Short mmCIF file of C-alpha atoms and ligand atoms in Angstrom, two decimals:
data_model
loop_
_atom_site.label_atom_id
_atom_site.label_comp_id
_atom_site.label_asym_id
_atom_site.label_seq_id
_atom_site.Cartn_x
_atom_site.Cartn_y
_atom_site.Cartn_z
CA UNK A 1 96.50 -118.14 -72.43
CA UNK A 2 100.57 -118.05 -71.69
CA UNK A 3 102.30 -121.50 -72.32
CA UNK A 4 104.22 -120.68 -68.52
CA UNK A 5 102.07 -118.65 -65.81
CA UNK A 6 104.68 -119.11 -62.74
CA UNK A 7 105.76 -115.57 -63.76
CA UNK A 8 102.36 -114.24 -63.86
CA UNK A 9 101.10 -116.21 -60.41
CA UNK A 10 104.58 -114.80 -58.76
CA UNK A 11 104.78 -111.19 -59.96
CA UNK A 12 101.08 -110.74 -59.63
CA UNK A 13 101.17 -109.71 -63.17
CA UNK A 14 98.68 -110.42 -66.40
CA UNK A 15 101.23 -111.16 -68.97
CA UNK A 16 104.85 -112.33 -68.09
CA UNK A 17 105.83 -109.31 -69.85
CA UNK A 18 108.34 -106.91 -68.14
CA UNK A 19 109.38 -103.55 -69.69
CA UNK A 20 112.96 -103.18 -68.72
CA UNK A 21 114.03 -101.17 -66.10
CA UNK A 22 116.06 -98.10 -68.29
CA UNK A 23 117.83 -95.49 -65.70
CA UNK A 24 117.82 -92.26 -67.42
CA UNK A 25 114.86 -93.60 -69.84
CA UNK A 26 111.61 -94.89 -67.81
CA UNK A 27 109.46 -92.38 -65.90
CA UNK A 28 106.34 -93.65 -63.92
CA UNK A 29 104.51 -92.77 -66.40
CA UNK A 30 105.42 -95.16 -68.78
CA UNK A 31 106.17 -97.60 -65.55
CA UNK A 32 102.08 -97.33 -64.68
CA UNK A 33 101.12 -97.36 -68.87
CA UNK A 34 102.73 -100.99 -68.86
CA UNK A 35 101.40 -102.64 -65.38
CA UNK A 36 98.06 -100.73 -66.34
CA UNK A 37 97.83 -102.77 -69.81
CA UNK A 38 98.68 -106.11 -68.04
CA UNK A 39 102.88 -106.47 -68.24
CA UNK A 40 105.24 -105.35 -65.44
CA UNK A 41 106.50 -101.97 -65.99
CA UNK A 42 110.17 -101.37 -64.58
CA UNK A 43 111.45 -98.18 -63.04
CA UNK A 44 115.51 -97.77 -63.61
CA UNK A 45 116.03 -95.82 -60.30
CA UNK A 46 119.91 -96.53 -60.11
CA UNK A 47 120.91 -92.79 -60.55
CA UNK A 48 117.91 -91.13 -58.66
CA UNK A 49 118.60 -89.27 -55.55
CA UNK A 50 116.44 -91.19 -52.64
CA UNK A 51 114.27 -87.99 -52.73
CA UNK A 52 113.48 -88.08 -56.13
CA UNK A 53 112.91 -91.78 -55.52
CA UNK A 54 110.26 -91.28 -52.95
CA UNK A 55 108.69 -88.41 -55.46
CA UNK A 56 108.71 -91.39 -58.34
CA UNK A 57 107.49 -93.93 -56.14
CA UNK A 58 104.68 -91.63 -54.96
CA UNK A 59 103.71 -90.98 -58.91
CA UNK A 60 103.67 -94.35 -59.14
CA UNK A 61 101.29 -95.43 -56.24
CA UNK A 62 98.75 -92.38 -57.88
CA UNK A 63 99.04 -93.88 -61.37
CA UNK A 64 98.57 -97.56 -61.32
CA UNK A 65 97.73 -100.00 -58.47
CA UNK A 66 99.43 -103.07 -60.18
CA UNK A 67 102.79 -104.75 -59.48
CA UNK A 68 105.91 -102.82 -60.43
CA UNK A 69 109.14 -103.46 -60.14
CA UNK A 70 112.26 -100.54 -59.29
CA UNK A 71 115.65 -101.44 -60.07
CA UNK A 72 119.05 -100.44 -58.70
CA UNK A 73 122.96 -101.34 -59.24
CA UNK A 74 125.31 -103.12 -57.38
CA UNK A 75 128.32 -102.34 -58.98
CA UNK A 76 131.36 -101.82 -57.01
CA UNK A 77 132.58 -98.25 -56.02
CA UNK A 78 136.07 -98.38 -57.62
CA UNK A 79 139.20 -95.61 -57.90
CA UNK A 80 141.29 -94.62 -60.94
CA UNK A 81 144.98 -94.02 -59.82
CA UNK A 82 146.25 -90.95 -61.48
CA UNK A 83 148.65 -92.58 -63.63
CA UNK A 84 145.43 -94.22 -65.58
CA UNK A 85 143.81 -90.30 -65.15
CA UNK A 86 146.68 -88.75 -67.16
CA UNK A 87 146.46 -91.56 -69.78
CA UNK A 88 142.51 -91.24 -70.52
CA UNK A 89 142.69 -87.51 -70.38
CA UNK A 90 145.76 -87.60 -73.27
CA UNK A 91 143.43 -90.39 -74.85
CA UNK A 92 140.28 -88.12 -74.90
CA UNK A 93 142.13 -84.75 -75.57
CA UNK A 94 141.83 -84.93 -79.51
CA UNK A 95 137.90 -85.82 -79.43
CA UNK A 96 137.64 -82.45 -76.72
CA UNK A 97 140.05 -80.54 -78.90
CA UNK A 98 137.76 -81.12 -82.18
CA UNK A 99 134.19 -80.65 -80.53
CA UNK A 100 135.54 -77.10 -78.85
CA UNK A 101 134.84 -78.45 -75.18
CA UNK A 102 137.19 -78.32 -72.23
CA UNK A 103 138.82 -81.28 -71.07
CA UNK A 104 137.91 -83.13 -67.78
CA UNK A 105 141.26 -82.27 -66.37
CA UNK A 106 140.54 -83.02 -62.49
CA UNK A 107 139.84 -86.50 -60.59
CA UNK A 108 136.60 -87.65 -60.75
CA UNK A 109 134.78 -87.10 -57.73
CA UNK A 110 132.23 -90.31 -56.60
CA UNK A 111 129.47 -90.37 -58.79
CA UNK A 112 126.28 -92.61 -58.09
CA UNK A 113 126.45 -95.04 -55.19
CA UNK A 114 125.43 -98.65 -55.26
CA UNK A 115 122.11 -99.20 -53.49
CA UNK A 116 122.35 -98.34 -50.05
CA UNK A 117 120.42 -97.48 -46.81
CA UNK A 118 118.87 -94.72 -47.95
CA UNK A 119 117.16 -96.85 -51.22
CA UNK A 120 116.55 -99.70 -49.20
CA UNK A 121 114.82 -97.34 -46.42
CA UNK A 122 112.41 -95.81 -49.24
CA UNK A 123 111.66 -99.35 -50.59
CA UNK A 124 110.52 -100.30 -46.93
CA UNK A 125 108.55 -97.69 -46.44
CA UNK A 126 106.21 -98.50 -49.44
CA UNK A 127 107.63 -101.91 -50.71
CA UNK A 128 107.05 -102.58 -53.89
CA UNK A 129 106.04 -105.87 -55.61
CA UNK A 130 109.04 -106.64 -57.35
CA UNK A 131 112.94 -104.93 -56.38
CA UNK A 132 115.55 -106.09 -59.17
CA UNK A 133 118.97 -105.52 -59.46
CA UNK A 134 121.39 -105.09 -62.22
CA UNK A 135 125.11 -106.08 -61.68
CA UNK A 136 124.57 -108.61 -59.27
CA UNK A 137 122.77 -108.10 -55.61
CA UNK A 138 123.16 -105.96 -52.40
CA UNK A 139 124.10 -108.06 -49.36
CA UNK A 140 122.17 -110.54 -47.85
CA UNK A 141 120.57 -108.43 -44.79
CA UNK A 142 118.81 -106.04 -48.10
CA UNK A 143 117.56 -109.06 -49.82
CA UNK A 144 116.22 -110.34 -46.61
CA UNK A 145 114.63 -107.35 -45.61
CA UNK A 146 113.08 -106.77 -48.74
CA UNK A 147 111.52 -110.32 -48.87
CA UNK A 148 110.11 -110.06 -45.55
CA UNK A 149 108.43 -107.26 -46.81
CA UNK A 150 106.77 -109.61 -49.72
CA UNK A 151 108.55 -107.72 -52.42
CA UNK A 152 110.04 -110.08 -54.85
CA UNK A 153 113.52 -110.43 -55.68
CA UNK A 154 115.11 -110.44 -59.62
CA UNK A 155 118.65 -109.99 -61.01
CA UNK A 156 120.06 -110.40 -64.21
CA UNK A 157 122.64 -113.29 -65.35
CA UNK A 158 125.05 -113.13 -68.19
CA UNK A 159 126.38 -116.66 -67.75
CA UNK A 160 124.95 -119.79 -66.65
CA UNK A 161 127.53 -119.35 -63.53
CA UNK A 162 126.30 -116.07 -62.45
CA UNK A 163 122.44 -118.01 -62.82
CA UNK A 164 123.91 -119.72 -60.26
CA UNK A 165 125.65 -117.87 -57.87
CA UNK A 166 122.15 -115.61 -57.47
CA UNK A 167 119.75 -118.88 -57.40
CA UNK A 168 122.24 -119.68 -54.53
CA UNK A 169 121.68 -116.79 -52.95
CA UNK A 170 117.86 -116.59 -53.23
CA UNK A 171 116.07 -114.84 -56.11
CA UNK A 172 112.53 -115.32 -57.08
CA UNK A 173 113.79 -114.93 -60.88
CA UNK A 174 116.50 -114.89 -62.84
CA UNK A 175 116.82 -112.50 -66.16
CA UNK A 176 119.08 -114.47 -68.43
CA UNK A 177 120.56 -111.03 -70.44
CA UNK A 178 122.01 -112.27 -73.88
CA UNK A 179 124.26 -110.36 -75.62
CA UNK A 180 122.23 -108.61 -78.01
CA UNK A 181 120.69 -106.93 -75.16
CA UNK A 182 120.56 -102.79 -75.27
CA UNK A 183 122.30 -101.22 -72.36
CA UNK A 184 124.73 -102.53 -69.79
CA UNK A 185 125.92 -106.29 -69.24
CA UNK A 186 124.57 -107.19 -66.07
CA UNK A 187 127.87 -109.06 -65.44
CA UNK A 188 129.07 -109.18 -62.08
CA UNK A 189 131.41 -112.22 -61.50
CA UNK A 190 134.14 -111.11 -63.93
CA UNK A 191 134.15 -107.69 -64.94
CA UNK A 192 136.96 -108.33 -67.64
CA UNK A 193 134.68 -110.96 -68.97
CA UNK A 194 133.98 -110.47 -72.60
CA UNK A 195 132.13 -114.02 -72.98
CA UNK A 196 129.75 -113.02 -76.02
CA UNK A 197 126.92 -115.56 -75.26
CA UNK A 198 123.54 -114.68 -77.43
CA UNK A 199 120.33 -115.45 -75.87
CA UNK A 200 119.89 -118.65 -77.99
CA UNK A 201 122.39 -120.00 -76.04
CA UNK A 202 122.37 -118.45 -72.53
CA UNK A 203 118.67 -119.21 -71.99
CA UNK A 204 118.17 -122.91 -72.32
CA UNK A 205 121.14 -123.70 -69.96
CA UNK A 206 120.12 -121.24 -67.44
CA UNK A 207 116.68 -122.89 -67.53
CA UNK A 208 118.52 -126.09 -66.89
CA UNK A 209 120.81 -124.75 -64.47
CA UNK A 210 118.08 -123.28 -61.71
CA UNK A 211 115.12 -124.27 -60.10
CA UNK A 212 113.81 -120.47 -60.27
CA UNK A 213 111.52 -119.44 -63.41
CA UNK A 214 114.13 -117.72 -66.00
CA UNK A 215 113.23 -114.75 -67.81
CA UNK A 216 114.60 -113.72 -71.09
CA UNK A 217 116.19 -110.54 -72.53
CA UNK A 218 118.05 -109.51 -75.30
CA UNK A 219 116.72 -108.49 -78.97
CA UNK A 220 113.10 -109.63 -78.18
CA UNK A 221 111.00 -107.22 -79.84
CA UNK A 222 108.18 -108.92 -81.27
CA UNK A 223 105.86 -111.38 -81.01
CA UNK A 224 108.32 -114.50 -82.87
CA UNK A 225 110.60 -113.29 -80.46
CA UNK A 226 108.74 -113.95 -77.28
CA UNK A 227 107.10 -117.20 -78.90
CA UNK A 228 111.06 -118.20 -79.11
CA UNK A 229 111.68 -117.47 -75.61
CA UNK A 230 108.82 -119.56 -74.68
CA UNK A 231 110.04 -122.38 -76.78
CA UNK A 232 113.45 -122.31 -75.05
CA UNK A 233 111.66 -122.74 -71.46
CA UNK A 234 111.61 -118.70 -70.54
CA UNK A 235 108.85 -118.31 -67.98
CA UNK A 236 108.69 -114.60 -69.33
CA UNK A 237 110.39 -111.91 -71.61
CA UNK A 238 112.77 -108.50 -70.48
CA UNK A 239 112.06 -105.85 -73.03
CA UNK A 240 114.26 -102.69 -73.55
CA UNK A 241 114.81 -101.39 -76.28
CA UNK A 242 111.17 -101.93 -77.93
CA UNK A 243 109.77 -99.40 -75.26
CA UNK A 244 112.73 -96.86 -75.44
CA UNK A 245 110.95 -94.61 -77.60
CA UNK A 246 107.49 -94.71 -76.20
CA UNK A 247 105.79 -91.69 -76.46
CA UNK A 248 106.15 -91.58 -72.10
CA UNK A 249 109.77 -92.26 -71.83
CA UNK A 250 112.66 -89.13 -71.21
CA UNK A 251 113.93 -88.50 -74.51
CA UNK A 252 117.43 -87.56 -74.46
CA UNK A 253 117.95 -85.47 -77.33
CA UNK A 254 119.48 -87.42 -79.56
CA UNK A 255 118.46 -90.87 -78.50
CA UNK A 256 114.75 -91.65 -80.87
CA UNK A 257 117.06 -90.40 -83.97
CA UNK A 258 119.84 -92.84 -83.15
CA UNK A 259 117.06 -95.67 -82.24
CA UNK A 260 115.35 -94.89 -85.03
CA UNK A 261 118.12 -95.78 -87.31
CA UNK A 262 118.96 -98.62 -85.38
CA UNK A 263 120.03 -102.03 -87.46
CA UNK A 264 121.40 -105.65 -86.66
CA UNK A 265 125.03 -103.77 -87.14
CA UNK A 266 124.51 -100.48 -85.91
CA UNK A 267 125.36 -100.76 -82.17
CA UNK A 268 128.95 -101.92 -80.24
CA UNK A 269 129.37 -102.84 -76.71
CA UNK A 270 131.39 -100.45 -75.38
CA UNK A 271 133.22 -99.23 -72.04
CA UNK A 272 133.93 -95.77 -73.63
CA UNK A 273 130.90 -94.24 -72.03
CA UNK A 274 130.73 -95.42 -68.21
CA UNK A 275 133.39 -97.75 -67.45
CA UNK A 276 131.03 -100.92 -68.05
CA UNK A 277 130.84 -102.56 -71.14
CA UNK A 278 127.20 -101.45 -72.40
CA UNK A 279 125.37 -101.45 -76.48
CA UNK A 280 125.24 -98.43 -77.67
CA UNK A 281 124.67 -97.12 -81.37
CA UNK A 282 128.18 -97.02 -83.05
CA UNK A 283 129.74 -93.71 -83.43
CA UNK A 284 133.48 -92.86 -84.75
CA UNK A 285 134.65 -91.72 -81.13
CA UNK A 286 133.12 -94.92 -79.38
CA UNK A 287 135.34 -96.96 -82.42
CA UNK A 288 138.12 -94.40 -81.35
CA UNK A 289 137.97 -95.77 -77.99
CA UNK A 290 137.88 -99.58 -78.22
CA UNK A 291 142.18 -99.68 -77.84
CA UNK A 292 141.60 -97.19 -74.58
CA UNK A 293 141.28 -98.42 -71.23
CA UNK A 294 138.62 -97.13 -69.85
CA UNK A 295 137.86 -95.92 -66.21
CA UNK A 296 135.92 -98.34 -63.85
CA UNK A 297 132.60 -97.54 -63.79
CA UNK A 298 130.96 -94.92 -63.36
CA UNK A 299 133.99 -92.59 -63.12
CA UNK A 300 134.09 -92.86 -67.12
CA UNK A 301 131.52 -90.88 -67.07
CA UNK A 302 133.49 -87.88 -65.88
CA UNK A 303 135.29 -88.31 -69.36
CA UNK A 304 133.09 -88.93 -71.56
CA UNK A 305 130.03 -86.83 -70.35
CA UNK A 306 131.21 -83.42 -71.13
CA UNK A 307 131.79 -84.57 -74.42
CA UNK A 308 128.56 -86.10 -75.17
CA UNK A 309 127.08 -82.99 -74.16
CA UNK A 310 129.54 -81.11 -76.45
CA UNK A 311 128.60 -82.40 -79.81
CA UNK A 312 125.59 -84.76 -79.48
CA UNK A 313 125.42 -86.59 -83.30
CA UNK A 314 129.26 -87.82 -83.60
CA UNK A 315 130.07 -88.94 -79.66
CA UNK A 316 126.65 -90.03 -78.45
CA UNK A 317 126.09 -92.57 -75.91
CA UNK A 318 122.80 -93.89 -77.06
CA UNK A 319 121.91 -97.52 -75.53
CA UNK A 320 120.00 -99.93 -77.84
CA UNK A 321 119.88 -103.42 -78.45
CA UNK A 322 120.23 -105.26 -81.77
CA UNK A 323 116.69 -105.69 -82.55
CA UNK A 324 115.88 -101.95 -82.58
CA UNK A 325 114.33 -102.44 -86.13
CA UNK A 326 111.53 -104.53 -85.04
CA UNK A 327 110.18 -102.23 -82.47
CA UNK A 328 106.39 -101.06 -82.17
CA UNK A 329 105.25 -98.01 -82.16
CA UNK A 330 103.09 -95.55 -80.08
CA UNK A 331 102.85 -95.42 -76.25
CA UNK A 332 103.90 -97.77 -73.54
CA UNK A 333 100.67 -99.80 -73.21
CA UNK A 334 99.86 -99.75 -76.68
CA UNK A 335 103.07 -101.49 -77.40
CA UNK A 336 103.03 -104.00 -74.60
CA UNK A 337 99.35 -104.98 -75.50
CA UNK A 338 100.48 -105.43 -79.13
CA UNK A 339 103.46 -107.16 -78.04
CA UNK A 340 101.00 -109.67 -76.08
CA UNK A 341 98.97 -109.93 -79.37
CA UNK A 342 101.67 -110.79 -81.53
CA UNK A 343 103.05 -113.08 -79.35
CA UNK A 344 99.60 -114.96 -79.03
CA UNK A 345 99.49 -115.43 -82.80
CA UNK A 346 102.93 -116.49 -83.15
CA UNK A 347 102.50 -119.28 -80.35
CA UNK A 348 98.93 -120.10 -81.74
CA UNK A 349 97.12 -118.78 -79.06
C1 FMN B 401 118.53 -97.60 -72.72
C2 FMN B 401 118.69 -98.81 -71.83
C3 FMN B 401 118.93 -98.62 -70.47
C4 FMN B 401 119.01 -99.74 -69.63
N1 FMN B 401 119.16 -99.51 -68.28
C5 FMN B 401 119.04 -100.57 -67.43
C6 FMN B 401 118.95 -100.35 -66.03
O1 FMN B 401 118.96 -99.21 -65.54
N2 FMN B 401 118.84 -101.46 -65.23
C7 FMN B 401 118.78 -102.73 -65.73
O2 FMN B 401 118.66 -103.68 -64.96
N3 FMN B 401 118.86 -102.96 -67.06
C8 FMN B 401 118.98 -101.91 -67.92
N4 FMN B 401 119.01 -102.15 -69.27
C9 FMN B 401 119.05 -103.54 -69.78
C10 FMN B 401 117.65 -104.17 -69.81
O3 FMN B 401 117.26 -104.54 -68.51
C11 FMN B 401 117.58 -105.43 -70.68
O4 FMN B 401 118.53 -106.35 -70.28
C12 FMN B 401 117.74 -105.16 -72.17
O5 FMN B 401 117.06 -103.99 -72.56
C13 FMN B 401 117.19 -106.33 -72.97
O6 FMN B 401 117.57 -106.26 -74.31
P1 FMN B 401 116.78 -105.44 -75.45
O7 FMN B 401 117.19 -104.01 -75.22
O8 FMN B 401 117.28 -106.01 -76.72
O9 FMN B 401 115.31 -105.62 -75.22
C14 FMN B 401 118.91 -101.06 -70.15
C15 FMN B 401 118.70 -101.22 -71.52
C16 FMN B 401 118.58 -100.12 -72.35
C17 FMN B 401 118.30 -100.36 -73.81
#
């Protein structure tokens, strides 16, 4: 049926389909609606406490019996000096001062960790059949352990280099993430690197950089899309932003409305909200913010939180990707199975 079924025969999967992992976004349900219907469904467990990990991974294992995949960061802890602390608070005092909310004043304390013992223990415990990581990969020891443990490894690539630097270091897939892509840039190698390279380009010289199947994300959301990725030697597709308003994922307040409006033009890539350039829908305060420099990530997030949670509408943090207009609709498995669908009848299937 699929032009390419290394992804399928590797992930144990149906269709090599993968609903993004989305921290803050997925829930098992929506994880379990996707395997259930045939794709791989992605947990974004970055920011979960390892207890509420085990609690999610238990959901999981009572809602679907087919390959998943759970997906952590490994971004670097960094610290802000206070020099660059009394510059962002003077930078983000008029935005507090005109939504009424009191400014982040003190340090930032450490936020989320990297993944670490305690993630790696959970993942042991109950290994499931695909890990994948998003700003490059824990150290070797992790990956190994994880492996022997038949789980299989996948990390995204922005640039044919970093394609290579995690081939090197033993992936079972690669996610080429083009730049239309919702959500953080997996980029790891340089984190100043503003290389704007769209999927068109990325994916066809990542296939012809590795040996490992390559799978593409970044503004596929419908079938052409996925027929394209197949034509440019993908062995599968990433989908975000198509499944972020599935009837099973956590809505944030504001984030179907902003999605919802979403556009070729409506989103910016952004450090203004966690330190890591990410696509987000465009507000004033995120335009505001582009001379700034912001904190490494995540301490931005001490600055920019309160706000967000201040006054939603005009300093939202809502992550899409540029093909938010050609989204499904309805629940998690009824939009991978008409993904699938679509997909068949643009490839002739
Ligand atoms: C709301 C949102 C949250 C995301 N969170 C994660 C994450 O936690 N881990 C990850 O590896 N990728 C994350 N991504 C990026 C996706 O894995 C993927 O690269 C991207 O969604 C593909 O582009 P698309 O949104 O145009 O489909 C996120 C994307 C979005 C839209």
């Amino acid at each position: 049926m699929w032009p390419d079924t290394r992804l399928c025969e590797l992930l144990g999967i149906e269709h090599p389909v993968i609903q993004a992992p989305m921290a803050g976004t997925t829930t098992p349900a929506m994880v379990a609606a996707v395997s259930n219907a045939g794709g791989l469904g992605s947990h974004g467990c970055a920011t979960l406490s390892p207890e509420k990990l085990a609690e999610d991974m238990e959901a999981l294992a009572g809602a679907t019996n087919r390959s998943v995949n759970l997906n952590f960061f490994c971004h670097e802890p960094q610290e802000i000096s206070e020099d660059h602390h009394a510059a962002l608070i003077e930078a983000m005092r008029p935005h507090y001062e005109a939504a009424g909310a009191p400014l982040p004043d003190e340090m930032p304390a450490p936020s989320f960790q990297p993944f670490r013992q305690a993630q790696l223990d959970c993942l042991l415990a109950r290994p499931p059949a695909v890990v994948s990581f998003h700003f490059g990969l824990p150290e070797d020891a992790a990956v190994r352990a994880l492996k022997d443990k038949g789980c299989k490894i996948l990390s995204s690539a922005t640039t044919v280099a970093e394609a290579r630097w995690l081939a090197e270091r033993g992936v079972d897939a690669i996610i080429a993430q083009g730049w239309e892509s919702g959500g953080h840039r997996g980029l790891f190698l340089e984190l100043e690197n503003d290389a704007q390279v769209g999927l068109f380009s990325l994916l066809p010289q990542v296939v012809d950089a590795v040996d490992v199947p390559v799978i593409a994300a970044g503004g596929i959301a419908d079938g052409r899309g996925i027929a394209a990725a197949f034509a440019l030697g993908a062995a599968g597709v990433q989908i975000g932003t198509a499944f972020i308003t599935a009837d099973e994922a956590h809505r944030k307040p504001h984030h179907p409305e902003a999605v919802g409006l979403g556009t070729d033009e409506s989103t910016r890539v952004t450090r203004a909200g966690s330190g890591r350039p990410a696509r987000a829908h465009r507000t004033p305060w995120i335009d505001a913010m582009a001379q700034v420099d912001a904190a490494p990530f995540p301490l931005m997030y001490h600055y920019s939180r309160p706000l967000l949670a201040a006054d939603g509408p005009a300093h939202q943090f809502s992550l899409y990707g540029q093909s938010a207009a050609l989204a499904p609709s309805g629940n998690a498995g009824e939009r991978l199975t008409a993904l699938v669908a679509a997909a068949m009848a643009a490839m002739g299937r």
